[in-house]
Coordinates of C-alpha atoms and ligand atoms in Angstrom, one line a residue:
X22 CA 85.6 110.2 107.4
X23 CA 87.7 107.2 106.1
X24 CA 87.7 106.4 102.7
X25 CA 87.7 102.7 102.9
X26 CA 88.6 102.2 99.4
X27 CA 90.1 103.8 97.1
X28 CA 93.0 103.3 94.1
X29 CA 95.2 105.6 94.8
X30 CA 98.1 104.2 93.3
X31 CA 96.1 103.7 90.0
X32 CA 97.8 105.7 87.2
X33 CA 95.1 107.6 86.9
X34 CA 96.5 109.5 89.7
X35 CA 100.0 109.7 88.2
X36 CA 99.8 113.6 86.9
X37 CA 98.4 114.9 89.8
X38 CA 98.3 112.3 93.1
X39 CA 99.4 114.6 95.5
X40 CA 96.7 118.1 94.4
X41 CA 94.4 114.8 95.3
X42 CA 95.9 114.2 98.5
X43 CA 95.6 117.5 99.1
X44 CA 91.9 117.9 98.1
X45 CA 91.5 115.0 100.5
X46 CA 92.6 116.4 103.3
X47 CA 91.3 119.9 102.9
X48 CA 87.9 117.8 102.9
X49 CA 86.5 116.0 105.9
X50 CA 88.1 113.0 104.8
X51 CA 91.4 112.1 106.8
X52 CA 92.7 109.1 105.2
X53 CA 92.1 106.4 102.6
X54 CA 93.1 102.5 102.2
X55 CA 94.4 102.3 98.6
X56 CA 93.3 98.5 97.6
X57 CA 95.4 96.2 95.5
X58 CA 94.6 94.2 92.7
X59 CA 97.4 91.5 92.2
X60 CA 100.5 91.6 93.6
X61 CA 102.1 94.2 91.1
X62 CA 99.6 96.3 92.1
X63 CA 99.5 95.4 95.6
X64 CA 103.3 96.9 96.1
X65 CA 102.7 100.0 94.3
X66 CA 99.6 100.7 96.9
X67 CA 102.2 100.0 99.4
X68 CA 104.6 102.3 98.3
X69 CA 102.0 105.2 97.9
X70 CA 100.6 104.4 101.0
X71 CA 103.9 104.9 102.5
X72 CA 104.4 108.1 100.6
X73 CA 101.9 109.8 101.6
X74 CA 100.6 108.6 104.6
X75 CA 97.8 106.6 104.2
X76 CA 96.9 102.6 104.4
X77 CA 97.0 99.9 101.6
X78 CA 95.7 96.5 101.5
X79 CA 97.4 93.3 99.3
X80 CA 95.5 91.5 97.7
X81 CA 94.4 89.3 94.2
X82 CA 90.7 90.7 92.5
X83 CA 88.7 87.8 91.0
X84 CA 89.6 89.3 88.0
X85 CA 92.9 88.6 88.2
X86 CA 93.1 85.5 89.7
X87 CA 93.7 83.7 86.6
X88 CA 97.7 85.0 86.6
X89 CA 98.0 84.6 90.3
X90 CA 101.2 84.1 91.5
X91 CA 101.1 79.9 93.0
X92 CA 101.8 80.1 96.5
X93 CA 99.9 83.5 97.7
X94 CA 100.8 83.1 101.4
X95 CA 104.4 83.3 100.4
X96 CA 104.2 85.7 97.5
X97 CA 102.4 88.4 99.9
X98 CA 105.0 87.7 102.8
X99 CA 106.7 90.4 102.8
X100 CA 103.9 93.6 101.7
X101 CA 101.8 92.1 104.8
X102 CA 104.7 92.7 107.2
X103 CA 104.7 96.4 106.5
X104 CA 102.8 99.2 108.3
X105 CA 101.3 100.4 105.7
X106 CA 99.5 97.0 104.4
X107 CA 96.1 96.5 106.7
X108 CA 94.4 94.0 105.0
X109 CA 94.0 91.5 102.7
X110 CA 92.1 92.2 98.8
X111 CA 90.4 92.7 97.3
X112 CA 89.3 89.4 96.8
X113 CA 85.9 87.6 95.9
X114 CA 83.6 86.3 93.0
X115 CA 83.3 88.4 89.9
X116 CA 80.6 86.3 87.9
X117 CA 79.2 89.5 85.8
X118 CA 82.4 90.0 84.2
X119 CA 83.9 86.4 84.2
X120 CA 87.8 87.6 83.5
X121 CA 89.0 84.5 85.3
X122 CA 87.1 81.0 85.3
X123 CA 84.6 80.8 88.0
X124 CA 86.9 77.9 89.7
X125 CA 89.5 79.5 89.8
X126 CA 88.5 82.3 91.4
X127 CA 86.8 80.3 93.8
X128 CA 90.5 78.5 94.5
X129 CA 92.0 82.2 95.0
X130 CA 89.0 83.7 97.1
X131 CA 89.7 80.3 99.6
X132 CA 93.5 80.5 99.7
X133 CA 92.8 84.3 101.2
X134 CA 90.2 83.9 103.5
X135 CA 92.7 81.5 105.0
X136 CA 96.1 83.7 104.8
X137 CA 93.6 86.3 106.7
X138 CA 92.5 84.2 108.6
X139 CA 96.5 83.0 109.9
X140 CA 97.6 86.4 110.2
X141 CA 94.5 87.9 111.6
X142 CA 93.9 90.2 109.2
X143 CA 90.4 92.0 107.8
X144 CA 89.3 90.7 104.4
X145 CA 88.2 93.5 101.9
X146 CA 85.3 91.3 99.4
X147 CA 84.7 92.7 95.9
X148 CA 81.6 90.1 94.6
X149 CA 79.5 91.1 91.6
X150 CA 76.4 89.1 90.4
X151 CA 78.2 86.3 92.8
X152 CA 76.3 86.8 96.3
X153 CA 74.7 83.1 96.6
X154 CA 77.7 81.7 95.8
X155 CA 79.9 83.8 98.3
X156 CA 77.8 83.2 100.9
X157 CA 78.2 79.5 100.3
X158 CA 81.7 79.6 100.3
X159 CA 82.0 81.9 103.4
X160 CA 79.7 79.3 105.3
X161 CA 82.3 76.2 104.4
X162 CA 85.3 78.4 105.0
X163 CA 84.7 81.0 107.9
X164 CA 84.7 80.5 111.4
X165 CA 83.7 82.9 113.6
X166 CA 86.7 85.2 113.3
X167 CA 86.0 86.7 110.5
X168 CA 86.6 90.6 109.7
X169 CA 85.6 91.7 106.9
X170 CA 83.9 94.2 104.4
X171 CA 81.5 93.7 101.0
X172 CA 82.4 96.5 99.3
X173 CA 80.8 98.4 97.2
X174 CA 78.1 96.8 98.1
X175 CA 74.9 96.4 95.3
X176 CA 72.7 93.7 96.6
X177 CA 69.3 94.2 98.1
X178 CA 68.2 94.0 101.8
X179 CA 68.2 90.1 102.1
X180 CA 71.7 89.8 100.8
X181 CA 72.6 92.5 103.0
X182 CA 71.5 90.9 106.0
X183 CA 72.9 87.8 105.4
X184 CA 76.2 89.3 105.3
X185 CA 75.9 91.4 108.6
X186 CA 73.7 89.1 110.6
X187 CA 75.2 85.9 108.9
X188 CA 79.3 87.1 109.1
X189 CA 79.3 90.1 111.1
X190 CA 80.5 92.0 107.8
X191 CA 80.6 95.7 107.3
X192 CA 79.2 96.9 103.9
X193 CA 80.9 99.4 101.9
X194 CA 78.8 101.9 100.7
X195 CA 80.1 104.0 97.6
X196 CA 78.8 106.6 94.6
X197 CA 76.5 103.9 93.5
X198 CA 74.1 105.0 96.6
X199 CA 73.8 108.5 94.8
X200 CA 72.5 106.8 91.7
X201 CA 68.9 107.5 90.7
X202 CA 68.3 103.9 89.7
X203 CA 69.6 102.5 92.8
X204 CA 66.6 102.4 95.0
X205 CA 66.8 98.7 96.0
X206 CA 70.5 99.6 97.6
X207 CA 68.9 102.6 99.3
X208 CA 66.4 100.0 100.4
X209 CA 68.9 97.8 101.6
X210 CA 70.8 100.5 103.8
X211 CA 67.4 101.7 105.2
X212 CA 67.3 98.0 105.9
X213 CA 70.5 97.1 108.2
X214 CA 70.8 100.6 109.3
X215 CA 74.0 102.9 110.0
X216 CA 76.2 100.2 112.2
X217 CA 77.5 98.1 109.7
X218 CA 78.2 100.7 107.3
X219 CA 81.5 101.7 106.0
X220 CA 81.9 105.0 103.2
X221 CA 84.1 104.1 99.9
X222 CA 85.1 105.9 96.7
X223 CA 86.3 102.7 94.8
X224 CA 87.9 105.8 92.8
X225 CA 88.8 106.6 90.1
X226 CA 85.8 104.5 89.7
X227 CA 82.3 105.4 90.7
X228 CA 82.1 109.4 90.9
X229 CA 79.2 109.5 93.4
X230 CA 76.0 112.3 91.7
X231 CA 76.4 115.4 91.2
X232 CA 80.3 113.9 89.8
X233 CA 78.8 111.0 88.0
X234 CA 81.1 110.8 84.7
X235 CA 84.1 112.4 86.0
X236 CA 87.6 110.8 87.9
X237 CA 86.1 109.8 91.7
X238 CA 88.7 111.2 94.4
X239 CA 88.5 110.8 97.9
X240 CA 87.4 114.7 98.3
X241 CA 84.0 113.3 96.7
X242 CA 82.9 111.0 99.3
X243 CA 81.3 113.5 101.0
X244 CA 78.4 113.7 98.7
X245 CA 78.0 110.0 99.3
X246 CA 77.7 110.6 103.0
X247 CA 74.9 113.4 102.7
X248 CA 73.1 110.2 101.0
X249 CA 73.5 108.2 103.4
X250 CA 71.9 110.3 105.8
X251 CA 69.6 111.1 103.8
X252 CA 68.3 107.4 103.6
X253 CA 68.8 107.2 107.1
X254 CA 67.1 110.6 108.4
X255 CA 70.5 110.8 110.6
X256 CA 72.8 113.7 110.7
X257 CA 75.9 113.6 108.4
X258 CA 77.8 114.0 111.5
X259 CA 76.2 110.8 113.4
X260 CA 77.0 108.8 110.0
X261 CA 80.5 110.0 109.8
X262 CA 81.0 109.1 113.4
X263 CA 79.8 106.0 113.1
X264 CA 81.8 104.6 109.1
X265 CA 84.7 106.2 110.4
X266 CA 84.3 104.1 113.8
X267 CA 83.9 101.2 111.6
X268 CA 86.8 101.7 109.8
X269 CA 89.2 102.1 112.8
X270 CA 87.7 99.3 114.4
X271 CA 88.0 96.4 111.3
X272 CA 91.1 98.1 109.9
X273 CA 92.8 98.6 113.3
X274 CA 93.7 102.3 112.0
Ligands
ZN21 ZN1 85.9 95.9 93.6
ZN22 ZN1 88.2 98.5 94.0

């Protein structure tokens, strides 16, 4: 299993990062991408990356996009020329929360489909409440190159398949699967099927049931995956062959 994203650099992880790393790998999850928010945040997941052996991504969230930085391409130079950094995010729309005006991060989600796009690099999409709109965007902006994952992916089976069928985009898949009120995301996954399915934590967000409430860690996923394969009548090894597949494949791990 791949943990296709988590926050591990996130200080909730400061007092005891590597008993998690640990707990990771005594699990059957091997390794994790620790996603960036802005570009503060998107060194730090570097650096822990680098620390302990795992993957980060660089990235500006739509909630953050009003404090940018004004040239991105330049700005994220150097993070995307190290090993660690293998892909570009999380970016997207964020219309539930609105933290930054819907224009601008419309301006920011553009500017990195296109610096992903130049260094052909996967995109990692957060979009909440936003899926008409993305899909608009992606139509005008993406050519057939495009690598990507939704992640944490909430929609239903329509927006699901406009994604996979439309972009050829994985969808991340996290706790919120586990959820008792989520049966129009089961729905959806019953829908598209194992292929274009990648596994997530999003942690410290998002403990996946029977953790609901407490700190997510990568070491939880698996309860995520016995979900999955639950929705999809598969064995838990079949999904975890086929997420961790993904993974590899769009992250080039
Ligand atoms: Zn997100
Ligand atoms: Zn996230």
């Amino acid at each position: 299993l791949i943990d296709s994203h988590a926050h591990l650099h996130d200080k909730a992880f400061d007092a005891d990062r590597e008993a998690v790393v640990r707990r990771m790998h005594g699990s059957s999850v091997e390794t994790a991408v620790s996603v960036g928010c802005d570009l503060e945040d998107s060194r730090r997941a570097a650096e822990v990356a680098a620390r302990y052996g795992l993957y980060a991504s660089a990235g500006i969230h739509p909630h953050e996009a009003k404090n940018a930085p004004a040239d991105i391409a330049v700005a994220f130079e150097p993070l995307l020329e190290t090993r660690e950094v293998v892909a570009i995010g999380e970016t997207g729309l964020d219309f539930y929360y609105d933290f930054s005006p819907r224009d601008v991060q419309e301006r920011l989600l553009r500017s990195q489909l296109r610096l992903a796009l130049e260094r052909s690099l996967p995109l990692i999409f957060h979009v909440r409440d936003a899926h008409e709109r993305m899909i608009e965007i992606l139509r005008e902006e993406a050519p057939s190159a495009l690598r990507g994952v939704v992640h944490c992916f909430t929609g239903d089976a329509a927006q699901a398949r406009a994604y996979v069928e439309g972009f050829g985009l994985f969808l991340g898949i996290g706790g919120v699967a586990t959820f008792k009120n989520a049966q129009p995301l089961r729905d959806a996954i019953a829908r598209v099927g194992v292929e274009p399915l990648l596994l997530e934590t999003d942690c410290p967000y998002l403990s996946p049931n029977p953790m609901r409430g407490r700190r997510n860690e990568p070491a939880f996923m698996t309860h995520t995956l016995e979900t999955v394969a639950q929705i999809l009548r598969l064995e838990r090894s079949a999904v975890d062959r086929v997420t961790t597949n993904n993974a590899r494949a769009l992250f080039k791990l």
